Amino acid sequence: MSAESSEKSILLIVDDNPVNLGAIADFLDEAGFEVLVARDGESAIQKVKYAQPDLILLDVMMPGIDGFETCYKLKSDPSTKDIPVIFMTSLSDRVDKVKGLNLGAVDYITKPFQQDEVLARVKSQLKLYNLTKIMQQQNLLLKREVEDRVAAEISLQKLTQELEKRVEERTSELKQTMQELQQAQSYLVHKEKMSALGQLVAGVAHEINNPVSFIAGNLSHAEGYIKSLIEHLSLYQQKFPEPGEEIESHAEKIELGYLIEDLPNLISSLKTGTDRIHQISVSLRNFSRADTTVKVSVNIHEGIDSTLLILKHRLKAKANRPPIQMIKEYGELPPVECYAGQINQVFMNIIANAIDAIEEMEYGNPTIRIRTEVSQNKDIAVIRIQDNGMGIAPEVKARIFEPLFTTKAVGKGTGLGLSISRQIVVEKHGGDLSCISAPGQGTEFVITLPVKS
Ligand SMILES: Nc1ncnc2c1ncn2[C@@H]1O[C@H](COP(=O)(O)OP(=O)(O)OP(=O)(O)O)[C@@H](O)[C@H]1O
Ligand SMILES: [Mg+2]
């Protein structure tokens, strides 16, 4: 819309005097406006409502409601208040022009009319009115644009927030995956380590076994031979009590009497030695039992003993502590159906932890106590491994079964021992692994295993 609209502007002329009305209406009609007329205030107000003129020329002095009141009413109604009103007065009318302007009128024209002046004033008011309308519309547009922008900004903010949330979610997902991968990798390394240890132990056991049975076998022959030789010798001594100077002094030199007396002891201690070696090799094989596919019924005590055998070197006295005392209180345990190699691994982890805990302390009487018993209805084996080491603080205790949790120096602990042990006991055997401990009170791990799987 331009200030001078191409459409005809609508003017409403209100005057009670038909002569005046006719004159000005004709003139403005000829000047190119669309002209409406009214003869009094009431009908003017009604016409304004439906015709929405662009300008009102309003006579002040009228019967009924006068121009001021008409103007007041128009200005009080939101739908008509913006239409400019020009008052018309006769020179003879003594009206208060200021009152009219205060009521919202924009101008005055005086009767009788100067046609040029009327036209000029009407035109300039219309121009003003149109400009105002354009401005209002532009304001409205601007307001809408601002609103649109604010809305866009808000939705942008929302989008950014959503994006940030998504990024955060992805990041934590990635973190978790990474942790899981690390865990899986550590498990593999640990498993690899344990199976390498198992293989090594099994290999050593096997290698020892051959020469030992070889020695043990020959030892009993040697025993027989020596017995025969000694018999033979004493027969000589009986037959030839005086064998002569050379033989007598040689017998003295080699302490023949003591030698004959001690030889059987020597043989029997050799036998004890080979027996021990044989036992060790059995224990080692026991520890590394290759039984990953089927459960077998085993003597749990044998498993614990073979584990202790492997850890034996760690129990010895050290520069800063006496030897660790092992107290075994074995109850009557029935054979337990299990993956024996894995269960031995559990004993290994828990006893190794106990030794580590003891090594953290300086004191006089380091002890590990292992107690076993069967539950009242004989279906559950209970193994308790107790140490008098430093004990565990509650906040640490809450996490000891977490994979990769360790309080040990970098490179010393992987933090997998207990989590793997729990997995073996709980998931693979349907048992339970729990821990009772407090700082300075030592620690006890309790393993329960169903006797039949
Ligand atoms: N007997 C115990 N006394 C005190 N603390 C213990 C004992 N057993 C376990 N812990 C605590 O539990 C943590 C986790 O033990 P876990 O066996 O899982 O890992 P680790 O011993 O640190 O490492 P790894 O067994 O792989 O060498 C240990 O770091 C230690 O803090
Ligand atoms: Mg450990």
XYZ file of C-alpha atoms and ligand atoms in Angstrom:
485
model
C 0.000 0.000 0.000
C 1.313 3.443 -0.831
C 0.552 6.719 0.885
C -1.606 7.693 -2.048
C -3.577 4.551 -2.528
C -4.631 3.681 -6.017
C -8.000 2.712 -4.597
C -10.371 5.536 -3.847
C -10.210 6.776 -0.256
C -13.530 6.630 1.561
C -14.660 9.784 3.329
C -17.581 10.068 5.719
C -19.142 13.501 6.035
C -21.395 14.151 8.980
C -23.518 17.300 9.068
C -27.095 18.011 10.108
C -27.384 20.783 7.555
C -28.290 19.205 4.204
C -27.093 22.209 2.235
C -23.666 22.114 3.748
C -23.579 18.362 3.441
C -24.537 18.406 -0.195
C -21.995 21.076 -1.073
C -18.995 19.453 0.485
C -20.018 15.957 -0.572
C -20.318 16.999 -4.209
C -17.061 18.822 -4.155
C -15.136 15.926 -2.613
C -16.871 13.445 -4.870
C -15.646 15.410 -7.811
C -12.190 15.514 -6.301
C -12.122 11.732 -6.692
C -13.063 10.384 -3.270
C -15.746 7.911 -2.425
C -18.071 9.918 -0.242
C -20.522 8.677 2.387
C -22.768 10.940 4.365
C -24.592 10.964 7.689
C -27.002 13.476 9.184
C -26.368 12.950 12.837
C -23.908 11.439 15.336
C -25.752 8.153 15.955
C -26.068 7.165 12.325
C -22.493 8.328 11.719
C -21.202 5.896 14.335
C -23.159 3.033 12.742
C -21.889 3.809 9.257
C -18.320 4.065 10.424
C -18.549 0.537 11.811
C -19.403 -1.175 8.567
C -17.924 1.204 6.017
C -14.593 1.786 7.779
C -13.908 5.172 6.111
C -10.397 6.489 5.791
C -11.361 9.900 7.127
C -14.317 11.508 8.887
C -15.416 15.105 8.505
C -17.524 15.827 11.539
C -19.741 18.808 12.227
C -19.477 19.938 15.803
C -22.845 21.534 16.371
C -25.544 18.928 15.769
C -28.839 18.059 17.405
C -28.790 14.789 19.374
C -25.266 13.833 20.254
C -22.973 16.597 19.108
C -19.659 16.224 17.250
C -17.538 16.074 20.387
C -19.509 13.245 21.850
C -19.591 11.421 18.527
C -15.839 11.810 18.326
C -15.462 10.605 21.882
C -17.479 7.478 21.133
C -15.514 6.733 17.975
C -12.229 7.142 19.797
C -13.371 4.848 22.611
C -14.072 1.954 20.241
C -10.892 0.040 19.269
C -12.302 -0.766 15.810
C -12.810 2.908 14.956
C -10.370 4.781 17.136
C -7.625 5.072 14.512
C -9.776 6.726 11.832
C -8.761 10.383 11.654
C -11.484 12.920 12.430
C -11.529 16.493 11.133
C -14.038 18.789 12.818
C -16.088 21.251 10.850
C -17.181 24.483 12.531
C -18.840 27.696 11.428
C -16.971 30.872 12.092
C -19.950 31.868 14.191
C -19.763 28.683 16.354
C -17.988 29.475 19.523
C -16.469 26.085 20.186
C -13.542 25.062 22.231
C -11.075 23.885 19.591
C -8.641 22.546 22.186
C -11.349 20.271 23.585
C -11.823 18.713 20.150
C -8.086 18.185 19.679
C -7.847 16.632 23.140
C -10.621 14.244 22.189
C -8.419 12.932 19.373
C -9.439 15.054 16.363
C -6.611 15.788 13.957
C -7.712 19.091 12.458
C -10.394 21.728 12.034
C -11.912 23.271 8.958
C -14.149 26.254 8.980
C -17.412 26.821 7.198
C -17.996 28.258 4.739
C -15.296 26.175 3.096
C -12.336 27.235 1.158
C -12.295 24.351 -1.300
C -8.517 24.329 -1.776
C -7.934 24.383 1.927
C -10.356 21.507 2.559
C -8.773 19.454 -0.166
C -5.286 20.156 1.132
C -6.203 19.257 4.686
C -8.127 16.149 3.698
C -5.299 14.996 1.489
C -2.627 15.617 4.069
C -4.601 13.800 6.759
C -5.255 10.880 4.457
C -1.599 10.724 3.629
C -0.748 10.729 7.296
C -3.354 8.075 7.975
C -2.081 5.825 5.207
C 1.491 6.278 6.338
C 0.468 5.373 9.859
C -1.285 2.305 8.558
C 1.784 1.274 6.570
C 3.963 1.813 9.578
C 1.672 -0.179 11.759
C 1.734 -2.984 9.259
C 5.472 -2.835 9.012
C 5.691 -2.859 12.779
C 3.507 -5.899 12.809
C 5.728 -7.576 10.222
C 8.805 -6.665 12.209
C 7.250 -7.986 15.383
C 6.420 -11.232 13.611
C 9.929 -11.480 12.270
C 11.380 -10.919 15.709
C 9.035 -13.568 17.057
C 10.057 -15.938 14.286
C 13.694 -15.325 15.030
C 13.241 -15.868 18.728
C 11.389 -19.088 17.971
C 14.161 -20.138 15.582
C 16.756 -19.358 18.189
C 14.896 -21.380 20.788
C 14.593 -24.348 18.495
C 18.257 -23.971 17.599
C 19.112 -24.021 21.266
C 16.968 -27.096 21.736
C 18.668 -28.744 18.799
C 22.086 -27.881 20.170
C 21.121 -29.285 23.547
C 19.818 -32.431 21.943
C 22.977 -32.737 19.916
C 25.115 -32.254 23.001
C 23.102 -34.907 24.787
C 23.507 -37.283 21.866
C 27.243 -36.636 21.746
C 27.433 -37.267 25.480
C 25.476 -40.477 25.120
C 27.656 -41.663 22.270
C 30.777 -40.779 24.201
C 29.709 -42.739 27.225
C 28.664 -45.640 25.005
C 32.085 -45.570 23.401
C 33.747 -45.353 26.780
C 31.826 -48.373 27.952
C 32.619 -50.352 24.818
C 36.253 -49.451 25.266
C 36.159 -50.612 28.878
C 34.502 -53.837 27.843
C 37.138 -54.370 25.196
C 39.901 -53.699 27.675
C 38.295 -56.113 30.078
C 37.931 -58.777 27.430
C 41.538 -58.279 26.454
C 42.750 -58.507 30.041
C 40.684 -61.637 30.543
C 42.298 -63.183 27.519
C 45.766 -62.235 28.719
C 45.022 -63.644 32.154
C 43.559 -66.813 30.715
C 46.535 -67.166 28.427
C 48.854 -66.677 31.388
C 47.033 -69.262 33.448
C 46.937 -71.786 30.658
C 50.631 -71.181 29.956
C 51.344 -71.758 33.634
C 49.211 -74.895 33.527
C 51.066 -76.171 30.483
C 54.426 -75.403 32.014
C 53.504 -77.150 35.239
C 52.120 -80.153 33.386
C 55.273 -80.296 31.254
C 57.584 -80.119 34.272
C 55.544 -82.783 36.053
C 55.792 -85.053 33.066
C 59.528 -84.512 32.608
C 60.209 -85.191 36.278
C 58.070 -88.268 36.334
C 60.191 -90.367 33.963
C 63.577 -90.006 35.666
C 61.932 -90.325 39.076
C 60.244 -93.612 38.323
C 63.502 -94.675 36.736
C 65.400 -93.862 39.971
C 62.688 -95.324 42.185
C 62.613 -98.541 40.157
C 66.390 -98.973 40.248
C 66.533 -98.005 43.898
C 64.707 -101.129 45.009
C 67.049 -103.223 42.856
C 70.035 -101.399 44.360
C 68.648 -102.114 47.810
C 68.515 -105.828 47.049
C 71.977 -105.814 45.502
C 73.477 -103.984 48.448
C 71.785 -106.351 50.892
C 73.289 -109.303 49.012
C 76.719 -107.667 48.910
C 76.647 -107.021 52.656
C 75.585 -110.624 53.318
C 78.356 -111.787 51.084
C 80.887 -109.601 52.907
C 79.874 -110.854 56.359
C 80.216 -114.432 55.038
C 83.825 -113.592 54.093
C 84.424 -112.086 57.533
C 83.155 -115.257 59.192
C 85.238 -117.577 57.020
C 88.371 -115.434 57.118
C 88.366 -113.572 60.461
C 91.979 -112.491 59.819
C 92.221 -111.329 56.242
C 95.611 -109.669 56.706
C 97.127 -106.217 57.240
C 96.158 -104.599 53.929
C 92.429 -105.504 54.055
C 92.127 -104.672 57.761
C 93.609 -101.195 57.377
C 91.419 -100.490 54.322
C 88.314 -101.547 56.321
C 89.340 -99.136 59.032
C 90.006 -96.380 56.545
C 86.537 -96.626 54.995
C 84.839 -97.197 58.381
C 83.368 -100.422 57.119
C 81.311 -101.105 60.262
C 79.531 -97.700 60.125
C 79.133 -97.912 56.370
C 77.376 -101.269 56.601
C 75.159 -99.974 59.373
C 74.249 -96.672 57.645
C 73.756 -97.892 54.095
C 70.150 -99.124 54.672
C 69.221 -95.730 56.217
C 70.708 -93.981 53.251
C 68.741 -96.135 50.867
C 65.521 -95.519 52.721
C 66.030 -91.748 52.732
C 66.728 -91.933 48.995
C 63.412 -93.712 48.713
C 61.683 -91.036 50.773
C 63.182 -88.436 48.467
C 61.981 -90.102 45.318
C 58.557 -90.592 46.906
C 58.383 -86.879 47.605
C 59.405 -86.023 44.079
C 56.793 -88.416 42.799
C 54.175 -86.771 44.998
C 55.165 -83.363 43.777
C 54.823 -84.447 40.198
C 51.380 -85.877 40.945
C 50.434 -82.617 42.627
C 51.649 -80.581 39.719
C 49.642 -82.666 37.331
C 46.705 -82.357 39.635
C 46.999 -78.585 39.632
C 47.120 -78.325 35.884
C 44.371 -80.805 35.190
C 43.257 -80.420 31.618
C 39.556 -80.738 32.322
C 38.025 -77.733 30.649
C 35.287 -79.704 28.959
C 33.918 -82.021 31.639
C 33.459 -81.815 35.363
C 35.110 -84.567 37.368
C 34.770 -85.597 40.985
C 37.904 -84.532 42.809
C 39.328 -84.354 46.265
C 39.353 -80.636 47.072
C 42.106 -81.086 49.644
C 44.419 -82.470 46.977
C 43.715 -79.381 44.925
C 44.524 -77.047 47.816
C 47.693 -78.991 48.625
C 48.940 -78.912 45.081
C 48.255 -75.178 44.922
C 50.198 -74.675 48.144
C 53.035 -76.670 46.674
C 53.297 -74.241 43.804
C 53.125 -71.258 46.162
C 55.500 -72.843 48.676
C 58.447 -70.624 47.808
C 56.355 -67.576 48.690
C 55.622 -68.866 52.197
C 59.292 -69.010 53.186
C 60.863 -66.467 55.546
C 61.887 -63.175 53.968
C 64.293 -60.462 55.102
C 61.470 -58.537 56.790
C 59.258 -61.360 58.028
C 59.275 -64.884 59.412
C 57.856 -67.744 57.333
C 54.108 -67.736 56.820
C 52.525 -70.413 58.917
C 50.000 -72.574 57.086
C 47.313 -74.018 59.295
C 45.155 -76.597 57.573
C 41.982 -77.672 59.268
C 40.522 -80.060 56.773
C 37.100 -81.488 57.506
C 35.475 -84.519 55.953
C 34.805 -83.418 52.384
C 33.156 -85.698 49.857
C 34.581 -85.585 46.315
C 33.309 -82.447 44.581
C 32.174 -82.438 40.979
C 33.996 -79.561 39.334
C 36.411 -78.278 36.736
C 39.333 -79.052 38.996
C 41.910 -76.975 37.155
C 39.712 -73.898 37.396
C 38.924 -74.452 41.066
C 42.650 -74.754 41.759
C 43.070 -71.455 39.963
C 40.583 -69.940 42.423
C 42.595 -71.293 45.388
C 45.723 -69.939 43.745
C 44.241 -66.428 43.338
C 42.896 -66.240 46.875
C 45.964 -67.664 48.605
C 48.252 -65.421 46.530
C 46.154 -62.416 47.624
C 46.462 -63.541 51.252
C 50.246 -63.713 50.920
C 50.262 -60.249 49.303
C 48.168 -58.862 52.172
C 50.498 -60.374 54.740
C 53.473 -58.898 52.931
C 51.982 -55.437 53.339
C 52.475 -55.716 57.100
C 55.370 -56.022 59.494
C 54.626 -58.279 62.399
C 55.570 -61.425 64.187
C 53.189 -64.164 63.324
C 51.936 -64.256 59.731
C 49.388 -66.996 59.338
C 47.104 -68.394 56.673
C 44.419 -70.727 57.863
C 42.501 -72.975 55.514
C 39.409 -74.689 56.855
C 37.054 -76.971 55.014
C 33.753 -78.524 55.919
C 30.654 -79.902 54.337
C 27.229 -78.364 54.932
C 24.782 -80.084 57.224
C 22.890 -81.866 54.487
C 26.197 -82.833 52.891
C 25.530 -81.158 49.565
C 27.772 -78.120 49.777
C 31.513 -77.954 50.330
C 32.697 -74.881 52.217
C 36.296 -73.713 51.979
C 37.508 -70.799 54.128
C 40.825 -69.128 53.437
C 41.774 -66.722 56.183
C 44.785 -64.478 56.581
C 45.911 -62.097 59.292
C 47.101 -59.509 56.768
C 46.182 -55.850 56.614
C 42.469 -56.385 56.028
C 40.252 -54.422 53.609
C 38.608 -51.002 54.062
C 34.840 -50.994 53.339
C 35.119 -48.749 50.261
C 37.740 -51.105 48.781
C 35.805 -54.180 49.789
C 32.818 -52.950 47.802
C 34.913 -53.145 44.633
C 37.279 -56.117 44.983
C 35.236 -58.321 42.652
C 35.185 -55.684 39.900
C 37.283 -56.659 36.906
C 40.526 -54.663 36.753
C 40.116 -53.270 40.255
C 43.407 -53.420 42.109
C 45.110 -51.549 44.914
C 48.449 -53.018 43.995
C 51.308 -51.227 42.286
C 51.228 -50.896 38.509
C 52.505 -54.115 36.975
C 52.030 -56.051 40.192
C 48.316 -56.761 40.103
C 46.018 -57.024 37.122
C 42.945 -56.751 39.330
C 41.458 -59.792 37.649
C 42.142 -62.509 40.229
C 38.957 -62.129 42.228
C 36.643 -61.282 39.347
C 37.766 -64.396 37.496
C 37.520 -66.445 40.682
C 33.988 -65.255 41.265
C 33.095 -66.044 37.682
C 34.478 -69.561 38.041
C 32.787 -70.235 41.379
C 29.436 -68.576 40.723
C 28.832 -68.911 36.995
C 30.630 -72.155 36.214
C 29.856 -74.041 39.426
C 26.718 -72.455 40.897
C 28.591 -71.758 44.109
C 29.336 -68.588 45.996
C 32.396 -66.521 46.814
C 32.244 -63.966 49.598
C 34.622 -61.909 51.674
C 34.650 -61.009 55.357
C 37.161 -58.343 56.263
C 37.927 -55.137 58.106
C 41.109 -53.050 58.271
C 43.529 -54.533 60.784
C 41.322 -57.583 61.261
C 42.640 -59.779 58.464
C 40.501 -61.230 55.741
C 38.529 -64.378 55.130
C 37.286 -65.600 51.777
C 34.544 -68.189 51.845
C 34.055 -70.446 48.843
C 31.006 -72.669 48.658
C 30.668 -75.335 45.986
C 27.763 -77.695 45.362
C 29.074 -81.230 45.765
C 27.064 -82.402 42.739
C 26.811 -79.993 39.832
N 43.322 -61.146 51.398
C 43.253 -59.853 51.081
N 43.597 -58.892 51.973
C 43.538 -57.585 51.656
N 43.132 -57.114 50.447
C 42.772 -58.026 49.516
C 42.813 -59.422 49.768
N 42.389 -60.070 48.671
C 42.083 -59.104 47.755
N 42.326 -57.874 48.257
C 42.084 -56.593 47.578
O 41.303 -56.842 46.426
C 41.926 -56.297 45.272
C 41.553 -57.118 44.075
O 42.110 -58.402 44.143
P 42.355 -59.216 42.830
O 42.930 -60.534 43.187
O 41.109 -59.207 42.016
O 43.404 -58.337 42.052
P 44.941 -58.121 42.421
O 45.394 -59.112 43.427
O 45.110 -56.683 42.756
O 45.626 -58.415 41.040
P 45.935 -59.892 40.437
O 45.167 -60.878 41.224
O 45.501 -59.823 39.027
O 47.379 -60.029 40.587
C 43.400 -56.298 45.616
O 44.096 -55.319 44.859
C 43.366 -55.947 47.097
O 43.219 -54.570 47.304
Mg 45.023 -61.179 43.201
